């Protein structure tokens, strides 16, 4: 089976996000108001071939924990979609 994994990686809420703060400040310069918090992360799409959904989830977890996310500073979430 083929699965599409849509992974979102974000800095922990407790940590300062300098990129987010810079964007938040710049939004005011272009008259975008009312924005109270900006967090910048990354989005990764993986296409995975696996025997079933459980096996695909294991692959995504390994990829996130060992390569894609820095678990000291980031958290991740993902959606797994079976492809036809």
CSV table of N, CA, C and O in Angstrom, one decimal, residues 1-5 48-61 78-83:
chain,number,residue,atom,x,y,z
A,1,UNK,N,0.8,-1.2,0.0
A,1,UNK,CA,0.0,0.0,0.0
A,1,UNK,C,0.9,1.2,0.0
A,1,UNK,O,2.0,1.2,0.5
A,2,UNK,N,0.3,2.3,-0.6
A,2,UNK,CA,1.0,3.6,-0.6
A,2,UNK,C,0.3,4.5,0.3
A,2,UNK,O,-0.9,4.6,0.4
A,3,UNK,N,1.1,5.3,1.1
A,3,UNK,CA,0.6,6.3,2.1
A,3,UNK,C,1.3,7.6,1.8
A,3,UNK,O,2.4,7.6,1.5
A,4,UNK,N,0.5,8.7,2.1
A,4,UNK,CA,1.1,10.0,2.0
A,4,UNK,C,1.1,10.5,3.5
A,4,UNK,O,0.1,10.5,4.2
A,5,UNK,N,2.3,10.9,4.0
A,5,UNK,CA,2.4,11.4,5.3
A,5,UNK,C,2.6,12.9,5.2
A,5,UNK,O,3.5,13.4,4.5
A,48,UNK,N,5.1,6.9,1.2
A,48,UNK,CA,5.6,5.7,1.8
A,48,UNK,C,4.9,4.5,1.3
A,48,UNK,O,3.7,4.5,1.2
A,49,UNK,N,5.7,3.5,1.0
A,49,UNK,CA,5.1,2.2,0.6
A,49,UNK,C,5.3,1.3,1.9
A,49,UNK,O,6.4,1.2,2.4
A,50,UNK,N,4.2,0.7,2.3
A,50,UNK,CA,4.2,-0.1,3.5
A,50,UNK,C,3.1,-1.2,3.4
A,50,UNK,O,2.2,-1.0,2.7
A,51,UNK,N,3.3,-2.2,4.2
A,51,UNK,CA,2.3,-3.3,4.2
A,51,UNK,C,0.9,-2.9,4.6
A,51,UNK,O,-0.1,-3.3,4.1
A,52,UNK,N,0.9,-2.0,5.6
A,52,UNK,CA,-0.4,-1.5,6.2
A,52,UNK,C,-0.2,-0.2,6.9
A,52,UNK,O,1.0,0.3,7.0
A,53,UNK,N,-1.2,0.4,7.4
A,53,UNK,CA,-1.1,1.7,8.1
A,53,UNK,C,-0.2,1.7,9.3
A,53,UNK,O,0.6,2.6,9.5
A,54,UNK,N,-0.3,0.6,10.1
A,54,UNK,CA,0.6,0.5,11.3
A,54,UNK,C,2.0,0.5,10.9
A,54,UNK,O,2.9,1.2,11.5
A,55,UNK,N,2.4,-0.2,9.8
A,55,UNK,CA,3.8,-0.2,9.4
A,55,UNK,C,4.2,1.2,8.8
A,55,UNK,O,5.3,1.6,9.1
A,56,UNK,N,3.3,1.9,8.2
A,56,UNK,CA,3.6,3.2,7.7
A,56,UNK,C,3.8,4.2,8.8
A,56,UNK,O,4.7,5.0,8.8
A,57,UNK,N,3.0,4.0,9.9
A,57,UNK,CA,3.1,4.9,11.1
A,57,UNK,C,4.5,4.7,11.7
A,57,UNK,O,5.1,5.6,12.2
A,58,UNK,N,4.9,3.4,11.8
A,58,UNK,CA,6.3,3.2,12.4
A,58,UNK,C,7.3,3.9,11.6
A,58,UNK,O,8.2,4.5,12.1
A,59,UNK,N,7.2,3.8,10.2
A,59,UNK,CA,8.2,4.5,9.4
A,59,UNK,C,8.2,6.0,9.6
A,59,UNK,O,9.3,6.6,9.7
A,60,UNK,N,7.1,6.6,9.7
A,60,UNK,CA,7.0,8.0,9.9
A,60,UNK,C,7.5,8.4,11.3
A,60,UNK,O,8.3,9.4,11.4
A,61,UNK,N,7.2,7.6,12.3
A,61,UNK,CA,7.7,7.9,13.7
A,61,UNK,C,9.3,7.8,13.7
A,61,UNK,O,9.9,8.7,14.3
A,78,UNK,N,1.5,14.5,12.6
A,78,UNK,CA,1.4,14.1,11.2
A,78,UNK,C,0.0,13.5,10.9
A,78,UNK,O,-0.7,13.1,11.8
A,79,UNK,N,-0.4,13.5,9.6
A,79,UNK,CA,-1.6,12.9,9.1
A,79,UNK,C,-1.1,11.9,8.1
A,79,UNK,O,-0.3,12.2,7.3
A,80,UNK,N,-1.7,10.7,8.2
A,80,UNK,CA,-1.3,9.6,7.2
A,80,UNK,C,-2.5,9.3,6.4
A,80,UNK,O,-3.6,9.1,6.9
A,81,UNK,N,-2.4,9.4,5.1
A,81,UNK,CA,-3.5,9.2,4.1
A,81,UNK,C,-3.2,8.1,3.2
A,81,UNK,O,-2.1,8.1,2.5
A,82,UNK,N,-4.1,7.1,3.1
A,82,UNK,CA,-3.9,6.0,2.2
A,82,UNK,C,-4.2,6.5,0.8
A,82,UNK,O,-5.1,7.2,0.5
A,83,UNK,N,-3.3,6.1,-0.1
A,83,UNK,CA,-3.4,6.5,-1.5
A,83,UNK,C,-4.1,5.3,-2.3
A,83,UNK,O,-3.8,4.2,-2.0
